[in-house]
Tab-separated table of C-alpha atoms and ligand atoms in Angstrom:
chain	number	residue	atom	x	y	z
X	1	MET	CA	-15.236	22.057	-50.108
X	2	SER	CA	-17.323	23.788	-47.522
X	3	GLU	CA	-17.786	22.134	-44.184
X	4	SER	CA	-20.209	23.310	-41.577
X	5	LEU	CA	-20.045	22.528	-37.921
X	6	ALA	CA	-22.570	20.037	-36.577
X	7	LEU	CA	-23.411	22.768	-34.068
X	8	GLN	CA	-24.623	24.827	-37.058
X	9	GLY	CA	-26.495	22.031	-38.794
X	10	GLY	CA	-23.571	20.304	-40.540
X	11	ILE	CA	-22.809	16.602	-40.495
X	12	PRO	CA	-21.081	15.385	-37.320
X	13	ILE	CA	-17.636	13.821	-37.761
X	14	ARG	CA	-18.581	11.000	-35.421
X	15	GLN	CA	-21.926	9.270	-35.890
X	16	THR	CA	-21.476	6.245	-33.608
X	17	GLU	CA	-21.037	5.845	-29.859
X	18	PHE	CA	-17.642	5.538	-28.184
X	19	PRO	CA	-17.007	2.411	-26.044
X	20	ALA	CA	-19.522	2.051	-23.210
X	21	TRP	CA	-18.502	2.238	-19.535
X	22	PRO	CA	-18.550	0.298	-17.253
X	23	VAL	CA	-18.090	-3.063	-18.963
X	24	GLY	CA	-19.008	-6.471	-17.564
X	25	ASP	CA	-19.942	-9.864	-18.926
X	26	ALA	CA	-20.585	-13.453	-17.891
X	27	THR	CA	-17.645	-13.293	-15.458
X	28	GLU	CA	-19.315	-10.595	-13.348
X	29	GLU	CA	-22.665	-12.316	-13.756
X	30	ALA	CA	-21.296	-15.614	-12.412
X	31	ALA	CA	-19.534	-13.839	-9.541
X	32	LEU	CA	-22.776	-12.116	-8.512
X	33	VAL	CA	-24.802	-15.312	-8.689
X	34	GLU	CA	-22.202	-17.090	-6.585
X	35	VAL	CA	-22.480	-14.472	-3.829
X	36	LEU	CA	-26.273	-14.591	-4.066
X	37	ARG	CA	-26.401	-18.359	-3.672
X	38	SER	CA	-23.764	-18.417	-0.915
X	39	GLY	CA	-26.103	-16.492	1.390
X	40	ARG	CA	-23.061	-14.477	2.505
X	41	TRP	CA	-24.132	-11.064	1.249
X	42	GLY	CA	-22.257	-8.883	3.725
X	43	SER	CA	-18.510	-8.583	4.264
X	44	THR	CA	-18.964	-9.536	7.933
X	45	HIS	CA	-19.752	-13.051	6.663
X	46	GLY	CA	-18.123	-13.511	3.257
X	47	ASP	CA	-14.572	-13.040	2.023
X	48	GLN	CA	-14.990	-11.283	-1.355
X	49	VAL	CA	-14.368	-7.798	0.042
X	50	ALA	CA	-11.418	-9.011	2.119
X	51	GLN	CA	-9.904	-10.747	-0.910
X	52	PHE	CA	-10.355	-7.645	-3.020
X	53	GLU	CA	-8.758	-5.470	-0.331
X	54	ALA	CA	-5.658	-7.671	-0.427
X	55	GLU	CA	-5.615	-7.833	-4.231
X	56	PHE	CA	-6.051	-4.101	-4.760
X	57	ALA	CA	-3.510	-3.217	-2.063
X	58	ALA	CA	-1.034	-5.564	-3.781
X	59	ALA	CA	-1.791	-4.004	-7.182
X	60	GLN	CA	-1.043	-0.544	-5.752
X	61	GLN	CA	1.991	-1.834	-3.807
X	62	ALA	CA	0.453	-0.954	-0.441
X	63	GLU	CA	0.569	-2.973	2.780
X	64	TYR	CA	-3.048	-2.502	3.816
X	65	GLY	CA	-6.389	-1.787	2.192
X	66	THR	CA	-9.804	-1.152	3.762
X	67	CYS	CA	-12.855	-0.933	1.532
X	68	LEU	CA	-15.684	1.433	2.308
X	69	ALA	CA	-18.848	2.886	0.864
X	70	ASN	CA	-17.422	5.496	-1.540
X	71	GLY	CA	-14.563	7.860	-2.257
X	72	THR	CA	-16.188	10.732	-0.364
X	73	LEU	CA	-16.430	8.806	2.904
X	74	ALA	CA	-12.969	7.342	2.256
X	75	LEU	CA	-11.670	10.906	2.458
X	76	VAL	CA	-13.617	11.625	5.666
X	77	ALA	CA	-12.234	8.444	7.276
X	78	ALA	CA	-8.691	9.044	5.997
X	79	TYR	CA	-8.638	12.612	7.332
X	80	GLN	CA	-10.021	11.416	10.648
X	81	ALA	CA	-7.469	8.576	10.867
X	82	ALA	CA	-4.732	11.101	10.065
X	83	GLY	CA	-5.815	13.049	13.160
X	84	VAL	CA	-7.840	15.838	11.548
X	85	ARG	CA	-10.208	17.295	14.154
X	86	ALA	CA	-12.550	20.293	14.441
X	87	GLY	CA	-10.666	23.552	13.859
X	88	ASP	CA	-7.627	21.908	12.220
X	89	GLU	CA	-6.543	23.016	8.768
X	90	VAL	CA	-6.371	20.714	5.743
X	91	VAL	CA	-4.498	22.019	2.715
X	92	VAL	CA	-6.381	21.213	-0.500
X	93	PRO	CA	-6.210	22.190	-4.168
X	94	PRO	CA	-9.216	24.185	-5.453
X	95	TYR	CA	-9.088	22.281	-8.765
X	96	THR	CA	-10.724	19.025	-7.590
X	97	PHE	CA	-14.027	17.258	-6.990
X	98	ILE	CA	-15.982	18.771	-4.085
X	99	ALA	CA	-15.501	15.702	-1.852
X	100	THR	CA	-11.809	16.514	-1.306
X	101	VAL	CA	-12.957	19.708	0.409
X	102	SER	CA	-16.348	18.780	1.867
X	103	ALA	CA	-14.780	15.786	3.668
X	104	ALA	CA	-12.742	18.257	5.754
X	105	LEU	CA	-15.812	20.417	6.409
X	106	PHE	CA	-17.803	17.381	7.628
X	107	LEU	CA	-15.174	17.075	10.392
X	108	GLN	CA	-15.505	20.817	11.081
X	109	ALA	CA	-11.951	21.230	9.898
X	110	ILE	CA	-11.006	24.190	7.701
X	111	PRO	CA	-9.946	23.536	4.118
X	112	VAL	CA	-7.145	25.899	3.115
X	113	PHE	CA	-6.714	26.355	-0.631
X	114	ALA	CA	-3.263	26.109	-2.188
X	115	ASP	CA	-3.301	26.892	-5.898
X	116	VAL	CA	-2.356	24.399	-8.610
X	117	ASP	CA	0.306	24.246	-11.306
X	118	PRO	CA	-0.729	26.137	-14.484
X	119	GLU	CA	0.361	23.307	-16.785
X	120	THR	CA	-0.553	20.108	-14.909
X	121	HIS	CA	-3.696	21.183	-12.958
X	122	LEU	CA	-2.044	19.536	-9.899
X	123	LEU	CA	-1.391	20.869	-6.389
X	124	ASP	CA	1.665	23.157	-6.438
X	125	PRO	CA	4.095	22.243	-3.627
X	126	ALA	CA	5.392	25.844	-3.460
X	127	ALA	CA	1.826	27.078	-2.893
X	128	VAL	CA	1.351	24.438	-0.170
X	129	GLU	CA	4.469	25.633	1.602
X	130	LYS	CA	3.048	29.176	1.768
X	131	VAL	CA	-0.214	28.218	3.493
X	132	ILE	CA	1.055	25.748	6.101
X	133	THR	CA	0.490	27.001	9.643
X	134	PRO	CA	0.818	25.410	13.095
X	135	ARG	CA	-2.854	24.386	12.708
X	136	THR	CA	-2.234	22.333	9.520
X	137	ARG	CA	-2.891	18.624	10.051
X	138	ALA	CA	-2.865	17.263	6.534
X	139	VAL	CA	-2.125	18.095	2.910
X	140	VAL	CA	-4.199	16.428	0.199
X	141	ALA	CA	-2.520	15.504	-3.077
X	142	VAL	CA	-5.271	14.992	-5.664
X	143	HIS	CA	-4.032	13.081	-8.716
X	144	ILE	CA	-6.361	14.846	-11.160
X	145	GLY	CA	-7.127	12.933	-14.331
X	146	GLY	CA	-4.912	10.092	-13.120
X	147	ARG	CA	-1.619	11.992	-13.258
X	148	PRO	CA	0.291	11.774	-9.969
X	149	CYS	CA	1.130	15.014	-8.158
X	150	ASP	CA	4.778	15.833	-7.452
X	151	LEU	CA	4.988	13.387	-4.569
X	152	ASP	CA	8.703	14.037	-3.985
X	153	ALA	CA	8.170	17.711	-3.230
X	154	LEU	CA	4.916	17.165	-1.319
X	155	THR	CA	6.444	14.416	0.838
X	156	GLU	CA	9.354	16.714	1.611
X	157	VAL	CA	7.099	19.659	2.608
X	158	CYS	CA	4.868	17.424	4.739
X	159	THR	CA	7.714	15.603	6.479
X	160	ARG	CA	9.540	18.837	7.263
X	161	ASN	CA	6.357	20.371	8.720
X	162	GLY	CA	5.193	17.256	10.544
X	163	VAL	CA	1.833	17.032	8.740
X	164	ALA	CA	0.148	14.038	7.118
X	165	LEU	CA	0.118	13.590	3.345
X	166	VAL	CA	-3.175	12.123	2.088
X	167	GLU	CA	-3.467	11.089	-1.568
X	168	ASP	CA	-6.888	11.522	-3.150
X	169	ALA	CA	-6.346	8.880	-5.827
X	170	ALA	CA	-10.027	8.591	-6.827
X	171	GLN	CA	-8.928	9.079	-10.451
X	172	ALA	CA	-5.598	7.276	-10.293
X	173	HIS	CA	-6.034	3.486	-10.148
X	174	GLY	CA	-2.820	2.000	-11.522
X	175	ALA	CA	-0.923	5.301	-11.666
X	176	SER	CA	2.684	5.352	-10.518
X	177	TRP	CA	5.267	7.906	-9.501
X	178	ARG	CA	8.895	6.942	-10.141
X	179	GLY	CA	7.820	3.342	-10.652
X	180	ARG	CA	5.853	3.171	-7.411
X	181	ARG	CA	2.081	2.896	-7.514
X	182	VAL	CA	0.204	5.749	-5.853
X	183	GLY	CA	-2.030	5.485	-2.774
X	184	ALA	CA	0.465	4.532	-0.088
X	185	ILE	CA	3.296	6.898	-1.014
X	186	GLY	CA	1.612	9.414	1.271
X	187	ASP	CA	0.482	8.381	4.770
X	188	LEU	CA	-2.939	7.341	3.487
X	189	GLY	CA	-4.519	7.200	0.039
X	190	THR	CA	-8.151	6.999	-1.021
X	191	PHE	CA	-9.763	5.612	-4.195
X	192	SER	CA	-13.307	5.651	-5.557
X	193	PHE	CA	-15.141	2.870	-7.376
X	194	GLN	CA	-18.067	5.057	-8.458
X	195	SER	CA	-19.514	4.363	-11.932
X	196	SER	CA	-17.327	6.747	-13.917
X	197	LYS	CA	-14.009	5.684	-12.349
X	198	ASN	CA	-11.399	3.476	-14.037
X	199	LEU	CA	-12.267	0.650	-11.624
X	200	SER	CA	-15.922	0.483	-10.616
X	201	ALA	CA	-18.604	-1.451	-8.806
X	202	GLY	CA	-21.199	1.290	-9.323
X	203	GLU	CA	-20.195	2.719	-5.945
X	204	GLY	CA	-17.413	1.972	-3.469
X	205	GLY	CA	-14.040	3.123	-2.202
X	206	ILE	CA	-10.869	2.016	-0.455
X	207	ILE	CA	-8.225	3.476	1.851
X	208	LEU	CA	-4.649	2.281	1.409
X	209	THR	CA	-1.735	2.753	3.782
X	210	ASN	CA	1.630	1.226	4.646
X	211	SER	CA	1.173	2.055	8.334
X	212	ALA	CA	-0.262	-0.644	10.611
X	213	GLU	CA	-1.155	2.073	13.083
X	214	LEU	CA	-3.130	4.161	10.555
X	215	ASN	CA	-4.758	1.017	9.216
X	216	ASP	CA	-5.910	0.202	12.750
X	217	ALA	CA	-7.264	3.744	13.057
X	218	VAL	CA	-9.339	3.282	9.894
X	219	TYR	CA	-10.899	-0.023	11.017
X	220	PRO	CA	-13.257	1.277	13.743
X	221	LEU	CA	-14.387	4.163	11.518
X	222	VAL	CA	-15.622	1.652	8.949
X	223	ASN	CA	-16.855	-0.954	11.453
X	224	VAL	CA	-19.024	0.912	13.978
X	225	GLY	CA	-16.182	1.496	16.405
X	226	ARG	CA	-15.058	-2.117	16.669
X	227	THR	CA	-11.434	-3.075	17.014
X	228	ARG	CA	-10.074	-5.775	14.743
X	229	ASP	CA	-9.857	-8.550	17.330
X	230	GLY	CA	-12.494	-7.277	19.727
X	231	ALA	CA	-15.818	-8.928	20.595
X	232	TRP	CA	-18.889	-8.222	18.445
X	233	TYR	CA	-20.524	-5.830	20.929
X	234	GLN	CA	-17.266	-4.316	22.061
X	235	HIS	CA	-17.133	-0.767	20.692
X	236	ASP	CA	-13.978	0.899	21.960
X	237	HIS	CA	-14.477	3.814	19.575
X	238	LEU	CA	-17.269	5.674	17.824
X	239	GLY	CA	-17.429	4.720	14.171
X	240	TYR	CA	-19.708	4.640	11.178
X	241	ASN	CA	-20.804	1.553	9.286
X	242	LEU	CA	-19.164	2.118	5.909
X	243	ARG	CA	-18.808	-1.488	4.776
X	244	LEU	CA	-19.211	-2.704	1.217
X	245	THR	CA	-21.412	-5.637	0.324
X	246	GLU	CA	-19.999	-8.909	-0.982
X	247	PHE	CA	-21.738	-8.198	-4.296
X	248	GLN	CA	-19.542	-5.146	-4.714
X	249	GLY	CA	-16.485	-7.116	-3.604
X	250	ALA	CA	-17.156	-9.795	-6.220
X	251	ILE	CA	-17.637	-7.218	-8.998
X	252	LEU	CA	-14.477	-5.381	-7.992
X	253	ARG	CA	-12.401	-8.573	-8.057
X	254	ALA	CA	-13.581	-9.302	-11.589
X	255	GLN	CA	-13.043	-5.691	-12.685
X	256	LEU	CA	-9.536	-5.578	-11.242
X	257	LYS	CA	-8.526	-8.394	-13.578
X	258	ARG	CA	-9.603	-6.262	-16.533
X	259	LEU	CA	-7.722	-3.161	-15.400
X	260	PRO	CA	-4.196	-3.850	-16.788
X	261	GLU	CA	-5.466	-4.433	-20.325
X	262	GLN	CA	-7.771	-1.386	-20.158
X	263	ALA	CA	-4.954	0.748	-18.734
X	264	LYS	CA	-2.671	-0.296	-21.598
X	265	ARG	CA	-5.305	0.649	-24.152
X	266	ARG	CA	-5.968	4.013	-22.523
X	267	ALA	CA	-2.246	4.754	-22.438
X	268	GLU	CA	-1.764	3.864	-26.109
X	269	ASN	CA	-4.729	5.912	-27.273
X	270	ALA	CA	-3.731	8.836	-25.036
X	271	ASP	CA	-0.282	8.801	-26.655
X	272	ARG	CA	-1.925	8.899	-30.093
X	273	LEU	CA	-4.057	11.857	-29.015
X	274	THR	CA	-1.013	13.640	-27.629
X	275	ALA	CA	0.872	13.145	-30.894
X	276	GLY	CA	-2.128	14.365	-32.916
X	277	LEU	CA	-2.789	17.404	-30.742
X	278	GLY	CA	0.864	18.345	-31.156
X	279	GLU	CA	-0.153	19.544	-34.648
X	280	PHE	CA	-2.006	22.486	-33.084
X	281	PRO	CA	0.629	24.099	-30.851
X	282	ASP	CA	-0.878	27.581	-31.253
X	283	ALA	CA	-4.352	26.504	-30.181
X	284	ILE	CA	-3.872	23.646	-27.748
X	285	ALA	CA	-1.620	23.275	-24.713
X	286	LEU	CA	-0.881	19.981	-22.982
X	287	ALA	CA	0.785	19.258	-19.659
X	288	PRO	CA	4.485	18.584	-20.234
X	289	GLU	CA	5.681	14.996	-20.028
X	290	ASP	CA	7.410	14.220	-16.734
X	291	PRO	CA	9.722	11.190	-16.470
X	292	ALA	CA	8.689	10.825	-12.800
X	293	VAL	CA	5.134	10.059	-13.993
X	294	THR	CA	5.845	6.435	-14.863
X	295	GLU	CA	2.154	5.467	-15.249
X	296	HIS	CA	-0.630	7.962	-15.937
X	297	ALA	CA	-4.047	6.396	-15.187
X	298	ARG	CA	-5.760	8.487	-17.900
X	299	HIS	CA	-9.061	8.817	-16.085
X	300	LEU	CA	-9.431	12.093	-17.943
X	301	TYR	CA	-7.558	13.465	-20.917
X	302	LEU	CA	-7.086	17.181	-20.205
X	303	PHE	CA	-6.029	19.914	-22.579
X	304	ARG	CA	-6.154	23.695	-22.524
X	305	LEU	CA	-7.286	26.087	-25.225
X	306	ARG	CA	-4.611	28.749	-25.383
X	307	GLY	CA	-5.903	32.212	-24.616
X	308	ALA	CA	-9.546	31.103	-24.509
X	309	THR	CA	-12.081	32.878	-22.336
X	310	ALA	CA	-14.620	30.720	-20.490
X	311	ALA	CA	-17.243	31.641	-23.126
X	312	GLU	CA	-14.935	30.586	-25.976
X	313	ARG	CA	-14.092	27.335	-24.221
X	314	ASP	CA	-17.780	26.621	-23.549
X	315	TRP	CA	-18.527	27.198	-27.230
X	316	PHE	CA	-15.666	24.830	-28.170
X	317	VAL	CA	-17.062	22.124	-25.838
X	318	SER	CA	-20.576	22.491	-27.338
X	319	ALA	CA	-19.169	22.336	-30.860
X	320	LEU	CA	-17.055	19.251	-30.111
X	321	GLN	CA	-20.011	17.539	-28.430
X	322	ALA	CA	-22.118	18.263	-31.505
X	323	GLU	CA	-19.436	16.579	-33.625
X	324	GLY	CA	-20.146	13.443	-31.580
X	325	VAL	CA	-17.250	13.621	-29.099
X	326	PRO	CA	-18.345	13.596	-25.439
X	327	CYS	CA	-16.324	16.179	-23.514
X	328	SER	CA	-16.689	18.523	-20.586
X	329	PRO	CA	-15.483	21.925	-19.363
X	330	GLY	CA	-14.498	20.247	-16.065
X	331	TYR	CA	-14.273	21.767	-12.598
X	332	PRO	CA	-15.217	25.370	-11.888
X	333	GLY	CA	-12.774	25.750	-8.940
X	334	LEU	CA	-14.020	25.079	-5.426
X	335	HIS	CA	-12.810	28.414	-4.047
X	336	THR	CA	-15.773	29.866	-5.962
X	337	ASN	CA	-18.326	27.374	-4.595
X	338	GLU	CA	-20.888	29.128	-2.391
X	339	ALA	CA	-21.704	26.090	-0.235
X	340	VAL	CA	-18.013	25.601	0.534
X	341	ARG	CA	-17.349	29.274	1.125
X	342	SER	CA	-20.281	29.824	3.442
X	343	ARG	CA	-19.495	26.764	5.599
X	344	MET	CA	-15.865	27.858	5.830
X	345	THR	CA	-16.885	31.366	6.794
X	346	GLU	CA	-19.334	30.003	9.393
X	347	LEU	CA	-16.667	27.782	11.017
X	348	LEU	CA	-14.038	30.524	11.044
X	349	ARG	CA	-16.447	33.094	12.542
X	350	ALA	CA	-17.574	30.669	15.242
X	351	ALA	CA	-13.925	30.154	16.198
X	352	ASP	CA	-13.235	33.904	16.089
X	353	ARG	CA	-10.590	33.440	13.421
X	354	PRO	CA	-9.758	35.640	10.396
X	355	GLU	CA	-11.752	35.211	7.171
X	356	ALA	CA	-10.416	32.784	4.583
X	357	ALA	CA	-8.635	33.864	1.402
X	358	PHE	CA	-10.222	32.615	-1.806
X	359	ASP	CA	-7.515	33.862	-4.112
X	360	CYS	CA	-6.573	31.158	-6.642
X	361	PRO	CA	-5.690	32.877	-9.937
X	362	VAL	CA	-4.168	29.785	-11.584
X	363	THR	CA	-7.298	27.738	-10.942
X	364	ASP	CA	-9.431	30.626	-12.264
X	365	GLN	CA	-7.484	30.518	-15.510
X	366	LEU	CA	-7.604	26.694	-15.808
X	367	ALA	CA	-11.300	26.599	-14.966
X	368	ALA	CA	-11.846	28.916	-17.948
X	369	ASN	CA	-9.756	27.230	-20.640
X	370	THR	CA	-9.632	23.486	-19.851
X	371	VAL	CA	-11.399	20.697	-21.763
X	372	TRP	CA	-11.794	17.120	-20.495
X	373	LEU	CA	-12.244	13.962	-22.496
X	374	PRO	CA	-13.533	11.027	-20.395
X	375	GLN	CA	-11.572	7.768	-20.106
X	376	ASN	CA	-13.984	5.584	-22.098
X	377	LEU	CA	-13.077	7.538	-25.247
X	378	LEU	CA	-9.613	6.000	-24.874
X	379	LEU	CA	-10.855	2.409	-24.726
X	380	GLY	CA	-11.477	2.024	-28.448
X	381	GLU	CA	-9.423	1.563	-31.597
X	382	GLU	CA	-6.979	3.825	-33.359
X	383	SER	CA	-9.869	4.949	-35.586
X	384	ASP	CA	-11.709	6.322	-32.535
X	385	THR	CA	-8.741	8.493	-31.674
X	386	ALA	CA	-8.557	9.595	-35.310
X	387	ASP	CA	-12.212	10.705	-35.107
X	388	ILE	CA	-11.537	12.710	-31.946
X	389	LEU	CA	-8.603	14.441	-33.632
X	390	ALA	CA	-10.594	15.099	-36.802
X	391	ALA	CA	-13.441	16.605	-34.771
X	392	ILE	CA	-11.064	18.839	-32.799
X	393	ALA	CA	-9.375	19.958	-36.029
X	394	LYS	CA	-12.731	20.762	-37.614
X	395	VAL	CA	-13.889	22.825	-34.635
X	396	LEU	CA	-10.571	24.697	-34.521
X	397	ARG	CA	-10.789	25.514	-38.254
X	398	ASN	CA	-14.266	26.955	-37.766
X	399	ARG	CA	-13.779	28.949	-34.584
H	1	PLP	C1	-14.912	10.680	-7.628
H	1	PLP	C2	-14.038	11.486	-6.756
H	1	PLP	C3	-14.199	11.528	-5.361
H	1	PLP	C4	-15.409	10.967	-4.668
H	1	PLP	O1	-15.636	9.644	-4.874
H	1	PLP	P1	-17.157	9.059	-4.736
H	1	PLP	O2	-16.915	7.592	-4.749
H	1	PLP	O3	-17.897	9.545	-5.930
H	1	PLP	O4	-17.713	9.542	-3.458
H	1	PLP	C5	-13.281	12.212	-4.607
H	1	PLP	N1	-12.244	12.849	-5.174
H	1	PLP	C6	-12.056	12.871	-6.503
H	1	PLP	C7	-10.891	13.601	-7.062
H	1	PLP	C8	-12.951	12.204	-7.344
H	1	PLP	O5	-12.763	12.247	-8.665
């Protein structure tokens, strides 16, 4: 039997859509109407955002949570609360969303790239160790795809060097490391509630911490410089207004109730995919299982095409998409981003400091051979996972 790829005019393996994202129903509708009718639309008057902050902090086993406009500004505020100032260095992985890095640049701090692990795509603690200097203020652990970084090793490096550990957990709602939920294992952790994320209100974010002091430092940044118990027009600090609306708070509370069931489904389907992809050991490489990763949030399902060039990977992604499976080549590596590089160069020159190094060979390799499947593909039935595997098998047979 001859089969031709959908890319070449053949019949796609998958002819129907995968589960839609985000999902909401009469529960969210009722919650929105209730806020509307209450007349308390802002979090300065209502309690939806405050309730959600407490509920999400509890879900992530953190003492404190402060909601704010989005994950990007959550990073800016977290870095600032951690003491990052102009000229300081913030150690970041190059394999991440741009906000991890641009948030440092907004504060006129210098991002310093530490390369990632070749199998997990996550910040490599040994690489972090090598780039820490007396100017380093913070290290940012980005839990890419929802898999926690090695928080034991990163905590150790940060504690020994007296620098803050910030978790960028924008992709890691519900993830845990050695049985402890992420977000407040480091000094501060940030999450995003943007449309694509595993918990969403369209937009939004939160900062978690176990430190009352850091939590107090976040408050004025979100609330125009106010202090928690100060008078309305008492602004002891300079701060932005980053507050969420009560509409977002109400949606997030309803969505949070759905998260455990969705997380279970994603985990089950991810395990099925992992078992199925194990049939192609010569073509496909997966991150090794790690017993310390007790919950993987499965925001993205990542795999690598062994030995593939970027062109071969891009062809594979087009072919798989044509078979009806949404997928992406993922991040290009921020050390290659011109906007990032030129701002870094500008800041370093102005301070009369040596040029930055943009040498991240592991990220270069991963940026060329990685494929991402988005989390909504994992929200369906066993038959959906079977279709994904059949489509991957077909594309591999016809490479
Ligand atoms: C989504 C994301 C952000 C930014 O969050 P927004 O809410 O979109 O601003 C930051 N870091 C990572 C790793 C992300 O995936």
